[in-house]
Every structure is written in structure tokens, then in C-alpha cells.
Amino acid sequence: QVQLVESGGGSVQPGGSLRLSCAASGVTYNSYCMGWFRQTPEKERERVAVFGPDGSTSYAVSVQGRFTISNDNAKNTLYLQMNSLKPEDTAMYYCALDLYCYRISTAKHWGQGTQVTVSS
């Protein structure tokens, strides 16, 4: 079965950077969509960035220009490079995988999450 394992979270000061990784295993689809989401106890889950099977990318307005999503097919790993971090970026970050990007927000496969805390 598909397994997604996130890593790379941690604590960082405002303006700092982190790179999240999501290692995928057990994927048998020929092509698929992957994305990064985040959630706090106070807010609903937010879609942060999506990487389509054709290499297309999309971002939430709140992270555009600061975050970059990428995918290493050889390593079956999805990345999220986060720069110029702000306290409002503090959240649990999850990666997701589904056959189609149009339903990535209700993806069939999710990781366990990695915590990102931005604080001075």
C-alpha cells in the first residue's frame, strides 16, 4: 500500500528557511498528483502547494514567492522549500497523493505530518 513519510519540520526564527520532504513508497500508479497541506488547531486544513503529474505547480496566495514545491522522481520524494518563513506559517504540514489533482484536497493517501514552528 502507499505510504507517505514527511520529514524536515522543526523550529525556526522568522525569516528563516526549512525544507520538507515526503518520501513515497508502494505507489503503483503510472502518474499521480502530490501536494502539501497544513493545519493548525484554530484553522481548517489549507492547501499549500500542488505538483501535478505533468510537472505543473500551484501555490496558495499566502506562500507564493516564498515556497517552492518540487519532485524527485528517482527518489520518489516530494519537497517543499520554505523561505522567508513567518509566524503564520506555523502548522502541521502534511503531504498527500492522489491520482488526480482535482481531488487532491480529499486525497486517498496522506502522511502523518511534520510540525513547523516559526517563532522568535
CSV table of C-alpha atoms in Angstrom, one decimal:
chain,number,residue,atom,x,y,z
A,1,GLN,CA,0.0,0.0,0.0
A,2,VAL,CA,1.0,3.6,-0.5
A,3,GLN,CA,3.0,5.1,2.4
A,4,LEU,CA,4.0,8.8,2.7
A,5,VAL,CA,6.5,9.8,5.3
A,6,GLU,CA,7.2,13.5,5.9
A,7,SER,CA,10.4,14.9,7.5
A,8,GLY,CA,12.3,18.2,7.8
A,9,GLY,CA,10.0,20.1,10.1
A,10,GLY,CA,11.3,22.0,13.1
A,11,SER,CA,11.6,25.3,14.8
A,12,VAL,CA,13.0,28.3,13.1
A,13,GLN,CA,13.0,32.1,13.6
A,14,PRO,CA,11.0,34.4,11.3
A,15,GLY,CA,12.8,35.0,8.0
A,16,GLY,CA,14.4,31.5,8.2
A,17,SER,CA,14.1,28.6,5.9
A,18,LEU,CA,13.2,24.9,6.1
A,19,ARG,CA,12.9,22.1,3.5
A,20,LEU,CA,10.3,19.5,4.0
A,21,SER,CA,10.5,16.1,2.4
A,22,CYS,CA,7.8,13.5,1.7
A,23,ALA,CA,9.1,10.0,0.8
A,24,ALA,CA,6.6,7.9,-1.1
A,25,SER,CA,6.6,4.1,-1.3
A,26,GLY,CA,4.3,1.5,-2.6
A,27,VAL,CA,3.0,3.7,-5.4
A,28,THR,CA,1.8,1.7,-8.4
A,29,TYR,CA,0.2,4.5,-10.3
A,30,ASN,CA,1.9,5.5,-13.5
A,31,SER,CA,1.2,9.1,-12.8
A,32,TYR,CA,-0.2,10.9,-9.9
A,33,CYS,CA,-0.6,14.3,-8.2
A,34,MET,CA,1.0,15.2,-4.9
A,35,GLY,CA,0.5,18.2,-2.6
A,36,TRP,CA,1.4,19.9,0.6
A,37,PHE,CA,-1.2,20.9,3.1
A,38,ARG,CA,-1.1,22.5,6.6
A,39,GLN,CA,-3.4,22.7,9.5
A,40,THR,CA,-3.5,24.3,13.0
A,41,PRO,CA,-6.0,23.6,15.7
A,42,GLU,CA,-7.6,27.0,15.0
A,43,LYS,CA,-7.9,26.8,11.2
A,44,GLU,CA,-9.2,24.4,8.6
A,45,ARG,CA,-6.7,22.4,6.6
A,46,GLU,CA,-5.2,24.6,3.9
A,47,ARG,CA,-3.7,23.6,0.6
A,48,VAL,CA,-0.2,25.0,0.3
A,49,ALA,CA,1.2,23.7,-2.9
A,50,VAL,CA,0.5,21.1,-5.5
A,51,PHE,CA,2.7,19.2,-8.0
A,52,GLY,CA,0.9,17.8,-11.0
A,53,PRO,CA,1.8,14.7,-13.0
A,54,ASP,CA,2.9,17.0,-15.9
A,55,GLY,CA,5.2,19.0,-13.6
A,56,SER,CA,2.8,21.8,-13.2
A,57,THR,CA,2.7,23.6,-9.9
A,58,SER,CA,0.3,25.8,-8.0
A,59,TYR,CA,0.5,27.6,-4.7
A,60,ALA,CA,-1.7,29.2,-2.1
A,61,VAL,CA,-1.5,33.0,-2.4
A,62,SER,CA,-0.2,33.2,1.2
A,63,VAL,CA,3.0,31.3,0.2
A,64,GLN,CA,3.5,32.3,-3.4
A,65,GLY,CA,7.0,33.7,-4.0
A,66,ARG,CA,8.3,32.2,-0.7
A,67,PHE,CA,7.7,28.4,-1.0
A,68,THR,CA,8.7,26.1,-3.9
A,69,ILE,CA,7.4,22.6,-4.4
A,70,SER,CA,9.4,20.1,-6.3
A,71,ASN,CA,9.5,16.4,-7.0
A,72,ASP,CA,12.4,14.0,-7.4
A,73,ASN,CA,11.0,11.0,-9.4
A,74,ALA,CA,14.2,9.0,-9.0
A,75,LYS,CA,13.8,9.2,-5.2
A,76,ASN,CA,10.0,9.2,-5.1
A,77,THR,CA,10.3,12.2,-2.9
A,78,LEU,CA,8.3,15.4,-2.8
A,79,TYR,CA,9.9,18.6,-1.4
A,80,LEU,CA,8.7,21.9,-0.1
A,81,GLN,CA,11.4,24.6,0.2
A,82,MET,CA,10.1,27.2,2.5
A,83,ASN,CA,11.9,30.6,2.7
A,84,SER,CA,11.1,33.8,4.4
A,85,LEU,CA,9.1,32.0,7.0
A,86,LYS,CA,6.5,33.9,9.0
A,87,PRO,CA,4.9,33.1,12.4
A,88,GLU,CA,1.7,32.5,10.5
A,89,ASP,CA,3.3,29.6,8.7
A,90,THR,CA,3.4,27.7,11.9
A,91,ALA,CA,1.3,24.5,11.4
A,92,MET,CA,1.4,20.8,11.0
A,93,TYR,CA,2.4,20.1,7.4
A,94,TYR,CA,1.1,17.0,5.6
A,95,CYS,CA,1.8,15.6,2.1
A,96,ALA,CA,-0.9,13.9,0.1
A,97,LEU,CA,-1.1,11.8,-3.0
A,98,ASP,CA,-3.9,11.0,-5.4
A,99,LEU,CA,-4.4,10.0,-9.0
A,100,TYR,CA,-5.9,13.4,-9.9
A,101,CYS,CA,-5.1,16.9,-8.8
A,102,TYR,CA,-8.7,18.0,-8.9
A,103,ARG,CA,-9.4,15.9,-5.8
A,104,ILE,CA,-6.0,16.3,-4.1
A,105,SER,CA,-7.8,18.1,-1.2
A,106,THR,CA,-9.6,14.8,-0.4
A,107,ALA,CA,-6.7,12.6,-1.4
A,108,LYS,CA,-6.7,8.9,-0.8
A,109,HIS,CA,-3.3,8.9,0.7
A,110,TRP,CA,-1.8,11.1,3.5
A,111,GLY,CA,1.3,11.2,5.5
A,112,GLN,CA,1.5,11.6,9.3
A,113,GLY,CA,2.6,15.2,9.2
A,114,THR,CA,5.6,17.2,10.3
A,115,GLN,CA,5.5,20.2,12.6
A,116,VAL,CA,6.8,23.6,11.6
A,117,THR,CA,7.1,26.3,14.2
A,118,VAL,CA,8.2,29.8,13.3
A,119,SER,CA,8.8,31.9,16.4
A,120,SER,CA,11.4,34.4,17.7
